[in-house]
GROMACS .gro file of C-alpha atoms in nm:
model
  357
    1MET     CA    1  17.399   0.013  15.889
    2ARG     CA    2  17.236  -0.266  16.083
    3THR     CA    3  17.412  -0.456  16.362
    4ALA     CA    4  17.289  -0.790  16.227
    5ASP     CA    5  17.497  -0.730  15.916
    6PHE     CA    6  17.811  -0.804  16.123
    7ASN     CA    7  17.709  -1.143  16.248
    8PHE     CA    8  17.873  -1.469  16.140
    9ASP     CA    9  17.884  -1.834  16.257
   10LEU     CA   10  18.202  -1.957  16.417
   11PRO     CA   11  18.261  -2.329  16.496
   12PRO     CA   12  18.331  -2.357  16.877
   13GLY     CA   13  18.664  -2.543  16.810
   14LEU     CA   14  18.812  -2.223  16.657
   15ILE     CA   15  18.772  -2.013  16.972
   16ALA     CA   16  19.128  -2.013  17.106
   17GLN     CA   17  19.136  -2.122  17.469
   18HIS     CA   18  19.503  -2.162  17.543
   19PRO     CA   19  19.811  -1.944  17.484
   20ALA     CA   20  19.963  -2.167  17.213
   21PRO     CA   21  20.136  -2.151  16.966
   22GLN     CA   22  20.436  -1.942  17.071
   23ARG     CA   23  20.416  -1.569  17.005
   24ASP     CA   24  20.563  -1.539  16.653
   25GLU     CA   25  20.433  -1.886  16.540
   26SER     CA   26  20.082  -1.762  16.502
   27ARG     CA   27  19.929  -1.774  16.155
   28LEU     CA   28  19.885  -1.448  15.965
   29LEU     CA   29  19.611  -1.375  15.712
   30VAL     CA   30  19.714  -1.086  15.483
   31LEU     CA   31  19.426  -0.896  15.317
   32HIS     CA   32  19.520  -0.658  15.040
   33ARG     CA   33  19.258  -0.385  15.018
   34THR     CA   34  19.330  -0.279  14.658
   35ASN     CA   35  19.248  -0.612  14.500
   36GLU     CA   36  19.096  -0.819  14.790
   37ASN     CA   37  19.369  -1.082  14.751
   38ILE     CA   38  19.442  -1.301  15.054
   39GLU     CA   39  19.774  -1.451  15.151
   40HIS     CA   40  19.823  -1.714  15.423
   41ARG     CA   41  20.151  -1.664  15.611
   42HIS     CA   42  20.302  -1.686  15.958
   43PHE     CA   43  20.349  -1.396  16.200
   44ARG     CA   44  20.727  -1.443  16.186
   45ASP     CA   45  20.704  -1.327  15.820
   46LEU     CA   46  20.574  -0.984  15.925
   47PRO     CA   47  20.906  -0.791  15.893
   48GLY     CA   48  20.897  -0.855  15.519
   49VAL     CA   49  20.604  -0.620  15.471
   50PHE     CA   50  20.790  -0.312  15.598
   51ARG     CA   51  20.993  -0.052  15.413
   52ALA     CA   52  21.253   0.187  15.548
   53GLY     CA   53  21.073   0.497  15.678
   54ASP     CA   54  20.757   0.320  15.787
   55VAL     CA   55  20.628   0.394  16.137
   56LEU     CA   56  20.489   0.114  16.356
   57VAL     CA   57  20.269   0.227  16.649
   58LEU     CA   58  20.204   0.002  16.948
   59ASN     CA   59  19.969   0.031  17.253
   60ASN     CA   60  20.194  -0.009  17.560
   61SER     CA   61  19.913  -0.041  17.816
   62ARG     CA   62  19.976  -0.314  18.075
   63VAL     CA   63  19.709  -0.553  18.194
   64ILE     CA   64  19.663  -0.551  18.573
   65PRO     CA   65  19.551  -0.854  18.775
   66ALA     CA   66  19.212  -0.685  18.801
   67ARG     CA   67  18.981  -0.969  18.906
   68LEU     CA   68  18.940  -1.002  19.286
   69ARG     CA   69  18.732  -1.240  19.494
   70GLY     CA   70  18.580  -1.143  19.823
   71ALA     CA   71  18.289  -1.202  20.058
   72ASN     CA   72  18.021  -0.997  20.222
   73ALA     CA   73  18.155  -0.922  20.574
   74ARG     CA   74  17.812  -0.966  20.725
   75THR     CA   75  17.657  -1.262  20.536
   76GLY     CA   76  17.962  -1.441  20.389
   77GLY     CA   77  17.808  -1.422  20.039
   78LYS     CA   78  18.075  -1.432  19.766
   79PHE     CA   79  18.159  -1.149  19.530
   80GLU     CA   80  18.359  -1.132  19.210
   81ILE     CA   81  18.502  -0.792  19.150
   82LEU     CA   82  18.664  -0.645  18.838
   83LEU     CA   83  18.862  -0.322  18.888
   84LEU     CA   84  18.783  -0.067  18.621
   85GLU     CA   85  18.939   0.266  18.704
   86GLU     CA   86  19.134   0.419  18.993
   87LYS     CA   87  19.003   0.758  19.106
   88ALA     CA   88  19.256   0.795  19.387
   89THR     CA   89  19.464   0.571  19.610
   90ASN     CA   90  19.232   0.293  19.742
   91ASP     CA   91  18.936   0.448  19.560
   92TRP     CA   92  18.820   0.249  19.254
   93TRP     CA   93  18.524   0.204  19.023
   94VAL     CA   94  18.451  -0.167  18.974
   95MET     CA   95  18.216  -0.418  18.819
   96LEU     CA   96  18.080  -0.641  19.095
   97ARG     CA   97  17.872  -0.961  19.085
   98PRO     CA   98  17.614  -1.021  19.222
   99GLY     CA   99  17.540  -0.647  19.215
  100LYS     CA  100  17.208  -0.672  19.399
  101SER     CA  101  17.395  -0.782  19.710
  102ALA     CA  102  17.629  -0.486  19.709
  103ARG     CA  103  17.425  -0.187  19.817
  104VAL     CA  104  17.591   0.132  19.938
  105GLY     CA  105  17.747   0.060  20.281
  106THR     CA  106  17.816  -0.309  20.209
  107GLN     CA  107  18.156  -0.420  20.341
  108ILE     CA  108  18.363  -0.678  20.156
  109VAL     CA  109  18.653  -0.883  20.293
  110PHE     CA  110  18.919  -1.028  20.057
  111HIS     CA  111  19.095  -1.362  20.039
  112GLY     CA  112  19.450  -1.446  19.954
  113ASN     CA  113  19.592  -1.802  19.938
  114ARG     CA  114  19.249  -1.917  20.054
  115GLN     CA  115  19.274  -1.720  20.378
  116ILE     CA  116  19.096  -1.402  20.481
  117THR     CA  117  19.315  -1.092  20.475
  118ARG     CA  118  19.291  -0.763  20.663
  119ILE     CA  119  19.196  -0.590  20.338
  120ARG     CA  120  18.837  -0.464  20.316
  121ALA     CA  121  18.635  -0.248  20.088
  122THR     CA  122  18.315  -0.045  20.139
  123VAL     CA  123  18.065   0.030  19.863
  124VAL     CA  124  18.023   0.410  19.869
  125GLU     CA  125  17.845   0.482  19.540
  126VAL     CA  126  17.658   0.316  19.251
  127ASN     CA  127  17.644   0.481  18.910
  128ASP     CA  128  17.388   0.462  18.629
  129GLU     CA  129  17.571   0.170  18.463
  130GLY     CA  130  17.549  -0.035  18.782
  131HIS     CA  131  17.922  -0.002  18.857
  132ARG     CA  132  18.022   0.024  19.223
  133ARG     CA  133  18.271   0.266  19.376
  134LEU     CA  134  18.481   0.094  19.642
  135GLN     CA  135  18.698   0.248  19.908
  136PHE     CA  136  18.965  -0.001  20.029
  137SER     CA  137  19.118  -0.019  20.369
  138GLY     CA  138  19.374  -0.245  20.546
  139THR     CA  139  19.647  -0.163  20.295
  140PRO     CA  140  19.828   0.160  20.203
  141ASP     CA  141  19.743   0.096  19.837
  142ILE     CA  142  19.535  -0.186  19.695
  143SER     CA  143  19.720  -0.164  19.360
  144HIS     CA  144  20.033  -0.291  19.535
  145GLU     CA  145  19.837  -0.604  19.650
  146LEU     CA  146  19.710  -0.706  19.307
  147ASP     CA  147  19.990  -0.944  19.221
  148ARG     CA  148  19.917  -1.127  19.546
  149LEU     CA  149  19.533  -1.115  19.544
  150GLY     CA  150  19.430  -1.054  19.184
  151GLU     CA  151  19.372  -1.278  18.890
  152VAL     CA  152  19.432  -1.224  18.518
  153PRO     CA  153  19.104  -1.077  18.386
  154LEU     CA  154  19.062  -1.315  18.090
  155PRO     CA  155  18.781  -1.253  17.844
  156PRO     CA  156  18.454  -1.438  17.922
  157TYR     CA  157  18.495  -1.676  17.632
  158ILE     CA  158  18.817  -1.814  17.774
  159THR     CA  159  18.748  -2.067  18.044
  160ARG     CA  160  18.972  -2.207  18.316
  161ALA     CA  161  18.860  -2.483  18.548
  162ASN     CA  162  19.041  -2.334  18.849
  163PRO     CA  163  19.276  -2.047  18.929
  164ASP     CA  164  19.579  -2.288  18.922
  165GLU     CA  165  19.535  -2.319  18.545
  166MET     CA  166  19.592  -1.946  18.508
  167GLY     CA  167  19.970  -1.944  18.583
  168GLU     CA  168  20.073  -1.932  18.216
  169ASP     CA  169  19.818  -1.660  18.146
  170LYS     CA  170  19.996  -1.417  18.377
  171GLU     CA  171  20.286  -1.390  18.136
  172ARG     CA  172  20.118  -1.474  17.805
  173TYR     CA  173  19.819  -1.237  17.838
  174GLN     CA  174  20.058  -0.940  17.825
  175THR     CA  175  20.251  -0.784  17.538
  176ILE     CA  176  20.627  -0.792  17.574
  177TYR     CA  177  20.636  -0.412  17.546
  178ALA     CA  178  20.366  -0.342  17.808
  179ARG     CA  179  20.469  -0.054  18.028
  180THR     CA  180  20.185   0.144  18.181
  181ASP     CA  181  19.937  -0.022  18.424
  182GLY     CA  182  19.571   0.020  18.357
  183SER     CA  183  19.403  -0.228  18.123
  184VAL     CA  184  19.159  -0.501  18.213
  185ALA     CA  185  19.207  -0.667  17.875
  186ALA     CA  186  19.513  -0.710  17.660
  187PRO     CA  187  19.568  -0.532  17.331
  188THR     CA  188  19.570  -0.871  17.172
  189ALA     CA  189  19.721  -0.787  16.836
  190GLY     CA  190  20.047  -0.722  17.016
  191LEU     CA  191  20.054  -1.063  17.192
  192HIS     CA  192  20.227  -1.214  16.881
  193PHE     CA  193  20.543  -1.001  16.899
  194THR     CA  194  20.883  -1.115  17.030
  195GLY     CA  195  21.178  -0.897  17.101
  196LYS     CA  196  21.363  -1.060  16.815
  197LEU     CA  197  21.082  -0.976  16.574
  198LEU     CA  198  21.074  -0.611  16.680
  199ASP     CA  199  21.451  -0.593  16.636
  200GLU     CA  200  21.419  -0.729  16.286
  201ILE     CA  201  21.157  -0.464  16.208
  202ARG     CA  202  21.381  -0.183  16.343
  203ALA     CA  203  21.673  -0.319  16.138
  204ARG     CA  204  21.469  -0.242  15.825
  205GLY     CA  205  21.466   0.122  15.909
  206VAL     CA  206  21.121   0.128  16.074
  207THR     CA  207  21.049   0.368  16.360
  208ILE     CA  208  20.867   0.199  16.643
  209CYS     CA  209  20.675   0.415  16.889
  210SER     CA  210  20.386   0.382  17.138
  211VAL     CA  211  20.053   0.521  17.257
  212THR     CA  212  19.873   0.423  17.574
  213LEU     CA  213  19.506   0.325  17.577
  214HIS     CA  214  19.375   0.147  17.882
  215ILE     CA  215  19.131  -0.114  17.765
  216GLY     CA  216  18.807  -0.157  17.955
  217PRO     CA  217  18.555  -0.445  17.963
  218GLY     CA  218  18.345  -0.272  17.701
  219THR     CA  219  18.580  -0.407  17.439
  220PHE     CA  220  18.405  -0.749  17.480
  221ALA     CA  221  18.055  -0.613  17.472
  222PRO     CA  222  17.849  -0.689  17.159
  223VAL     CA  223  17.650  -0.413  16.999
  224LYS     CA  224  17.288  -0.476  17.098
  225THR     CA  225  17.114  -0.186  16.923
  226GLU     CA  226  16.943  -0.256  16.593
  227THR     CA  227  17.145   0.006  16.411
  228LEU     CA  228  17.509   0.102  16.461
  229ALA     CA  229  17.422   0.471  16.492
  230ALA     CA  230  17.218   0.401  16.804
  231HIS     CA  231  17.502   0.231  16.994
  232LYS     CA  232  17.672   0.416  17.278
  233MET     CA  233  18.044   0.343  17.263
  234HIS     CA  234  18.235   0.269  17.583
  235GLU     CA  235  18.489   0.535  17.696
  236GLU     CA  236  18.859   0.460  17.753
  237ARG     CA  237  19.157   0.666  17.887
  238PHE     CA  238  19.445   0.731  17.657
  239GLU     CA  239  19.765   0.925  17.620
  240LEU     CA  240  19.990   1.017  17.327
  241GLY     CA  241  20.334   1.168  17.382
  242GLU     CA  242  20.556   1.408  17.187
  243GLU     CA  243  20.786   1.139  17.034
  244THR     CA  244  20.495   0.951  16.874
  245ALA     CA  245  20.315   1.261  16.759
  246HIS     CA  246  20.633   1.383  16.589
  247ALA     CA  247  20.717   1.053  16.427
  248VAL     CA  248  20.367   1.005  16.282
  249ASN     CA  249  20.329   1.362  16.163
  250GLU     CA  250  20.669   1.348  15.988
  251ALA     CA  251  20.575   1.020  15.821
  252LYS     CA  252  20.241   1.154  15.698
  253SER     CA  253  20.392   1.478  15.565
  254THR     CA  254  20.650   1.287  15.358
  255GLY     CA  255  20.423   1.014  15.223
  256ARG     CA  256  20.554   0.735  15.447
  257ARG     CA  257  20.322   0.470  15.589
  258VAL     CA  258  20.186   0.443  15.943
  259PHE     CA  259  20.115   0.088  16.072
  260ALA     CA  260  19.885   0.046  16.374
  261VAL     CA  261  19.907  -0.258  16.598
  262GLY     CA  262  19.554  -0.322  16.712
  263THR     CA  263  19.215  -0.144  16.703
  264THR     CA  264  19.304   0.041  17.029
  265THR     CA  265  19.600   0.209  16.861
  266VAL     CA  266  19.374   0.308  16.566
  267ARG     CA  267  19.122   0.466  16.807
  268VAL     CA  268  19.390   0.684  16.969
  269LEU     CA  269  19.543   0.808  16.646
  270GLU     CA  270  19.217   0.873  16.469
  271SER     CA  271  19.057   1.032  16.776
  272ILE     CA  272  19.328   1.298  16.795
  273ALA     CA  273  19.346   1.347  16.419
  274ALA     CA  274  18.966   1.413  16.417
  275LYS     CA  275  19.013   1.691  16.668
  276ASN     CA  276  19.318   1.840  16.512
  277ASN     CA  277  19.268   1.861  16.132
  278GLY     CA  278  19.446   1.535  16.056
  279LYS     CA  279  19.753   1.611  16.270
  280LEU     CA  280  19.865   1.459  16.598
  281ASN     CA  281  19.961   1.653  16.908
  282VAL     CA  282  20.048   1.562  17.264
  283TYR     CA  283  19.721   1.459  17.429
  284LYS     CA  284  19.592   1.298  17.742
  285GLY     CA  285  19.220   1.229  17.785
  286ARG     CA  286  18.939   0.994  17.699
  287THR     CA  287  18.787   0.865  17.376
  288HIS     CA  288  18.451   0.714  17.294
  289ILE     CA  289  18.510   0.723  16.915
  290PHE     CA  290  18.304   0.455  16.738
  291ILE     CA  291  18.452   0.365  16.401
  292TYR     CA  292  18.230   0.186  16.154
  293PRO     CA  293  18.162   0.204  15.780
  294PRO     CA  294  18.191   0.447  15.620
  295PHE     CA  295  18.479   0.616  15.796
  296GLN     CA  296  18.758   0.817  15.640
  297PHE     CA  297  19.087   0.738  15.808
  298GLN     CA  298  19.343   1.018  15.831
  299ILE     CA  299  19.643   0.854  15.991
  300VAL     CA  300  19.654   0.472  15.970
  301ASP     CA  301  19.769   0.309  15.646
  302ALA     CA  302  19.788  -0.056  15.758
  303LEU     CA  303  19.634  -0.246  16.048
  304LEU     CA  304  19.748  -0.555  16.238
  305THR     CA  305  19.466  -0.712  16.435
  306ASN     CA  306  19.317  -1.041  16.555
  307PHE     CA  307  18.994  -1.213  16.451
  308HIS     CA  308  18.708  -1.061  16.641
  309LEU     CA  309  18.371  -1.146  16.791
  310PRO     CA  310  18.050  -1.131  16.583
  311CYS     CA  311  17.869  -0.793  16.615
  312SER     CA  312  18.157  -0.642  16.806
  313THR     CA  313  18.270  -0.284  16.765
  314LEU     CA  314  18.619  -0.420  16.683
  315LEU     CA  315  18.483  -0.607  16.377
  316MET     CA  316  18.303  -0.291  16.270
  317LEU     CA  317  18.625  -0.090  16.293
  318VAL     CA  318  18.812  -0.350  16.083
  319SER     CA  319  18.530  -0.345  15.825
  320ALA     CA  320  18.557   0.033  15.801
  321PHE     CA  321  18.933   0.007  15.753
  322ALA     CA  322  18.903  -0.247  15.474
  323THR     CA  323  18.735   0.017  15.250
  324PRO     CA  324  18.791   0.367  15.394
  325GLY     CA  325  18.510   0.606  15.325
  326LYS     CA  326  18.290   0.335  15.178
  327THR     CA  327  18.041   0.080  15.311
  328HIS     CA  328  18.136  -0.251  15.144
  329GLY     CA  329  18.425  -0.331  15.378
  330ARG     CA  330  18.188  -0.551  15.573
  331GLU     CA  331  18.156  -0.791  15.279
  332MET     CA  332  18.529  -0.796  15.223
  333VAL     CA  333  18.615  -0.870  15.584
  334LEU     CA  334  18.341  -1.135  15.637
  335SER     CA  335  18.463  -1.300  15.319
  336ALA     CA  336  18.816  -1.308  15.463
  337TYR     CA  337  18.674  -1.445  15.785
  338ALA     CA  338  18.499  -1.723  15.601
  339GLU     CA  339  18.831  -1.814  15.442
  340ALA     CA  340  18.993  -1.811  15.784
  341ILE     CA  341  18.733  -2.042  15.916
  342ARG     CA  342  18.785  -2.285  15.622
  343LYS     CA  343  19.163  -2.278  15.691
  344ARG     CA  344  19.099  -2.339  16.063
  345TYR     CA  345  19.250  -2.013  16.193
  346ARG     CA  346  19.216  -1.957  16.563
  347PHE     CA  347  18.987  -1.668  16.668
  348PHE     CA  348  18.978  -1.407  16.943
  349SER     CA  349  19.232  -1.304  17.207
  350TYR     CA  350  19.470  -1.607  17.193
  351GLY     CA  351  19.403  -1.660  16.822
  352ASP     CA  352  19.583  -1.590  16.503
  353ALA     CA  353  19.643  -1.255  16.337
  354MET     CA  354  19.508  -1.059  16.039
  355PHE     CA  355  19.706  -0.792  15.854
  356ILE     CA  356  19.515  -0.539  15.635
  357LEU     CA  357  19.734  -0.349  15.397
   0.00000   0.00000   0.00000
């Protein structure tokens, strides 16, 4: 399939910039795969779609304040740094701008509350993707300093005039069930949930369990190759435990439904199933699975997601899910997106939700 097939025009006013409305007040577009019918509802109505015995799987990765600001210790030139992955204590792979000014050996000083701190980092390696490996000093563990020095790594399409405007983002750009530090972007489908809503779902006899997939910046990257098959998918770390594997396997063996919250959760479940003949097992590793039409899903029966960027891998996954094993899901999803645009739904991370059943 061609990448251009997944393009669409979105009026700028529909790109959600602020964390409103409240979590469960978001709008919810429900797309029924069997007949392509669309319902317009609110997220607070979600418990009504569940039946006793269903399994709901969440991604419990927690967003870290991964964006740091520093300066070249020799020239004073400013750097913006996005932490990507911790190799060891005080040893991180990062994205750094401007990269040309950060050769191996460059020393960076960091600021907190507009004052220079004792914390420094040295560029020790550059990889083929242009990412820098930094070794930090002046602190026992830089990860313990992030709440003081770091900023919420909002997606590039969300703009803030100054850091003081980001106070609300620290809480809102995080799911209420986030547990394990490691993401540089939120699993945004989960941003709509409240504790009350999850309690209502449990009360219907639904099993709620979790996976962990740490989301990297590649989730925002558009596909730039002419064809989907030529695209190299970004790699992300994930983990699935015994409780979730058991709950999902039991559900599938007895004909009960498995609901995935977010494309990241889908990638974990389907990655393991592909390696294990359609079954889940305890697993910790990495995935670069790229799901696009046609794809035959083995685990997920229903998907809760947000409205995604044009030509993104997320939109391609959603299109594959709309018609499993077939190629016309793109048309179905883009038609639903056109309806959402007409109804003034809010798009992207702080936007409204879509439920595909």
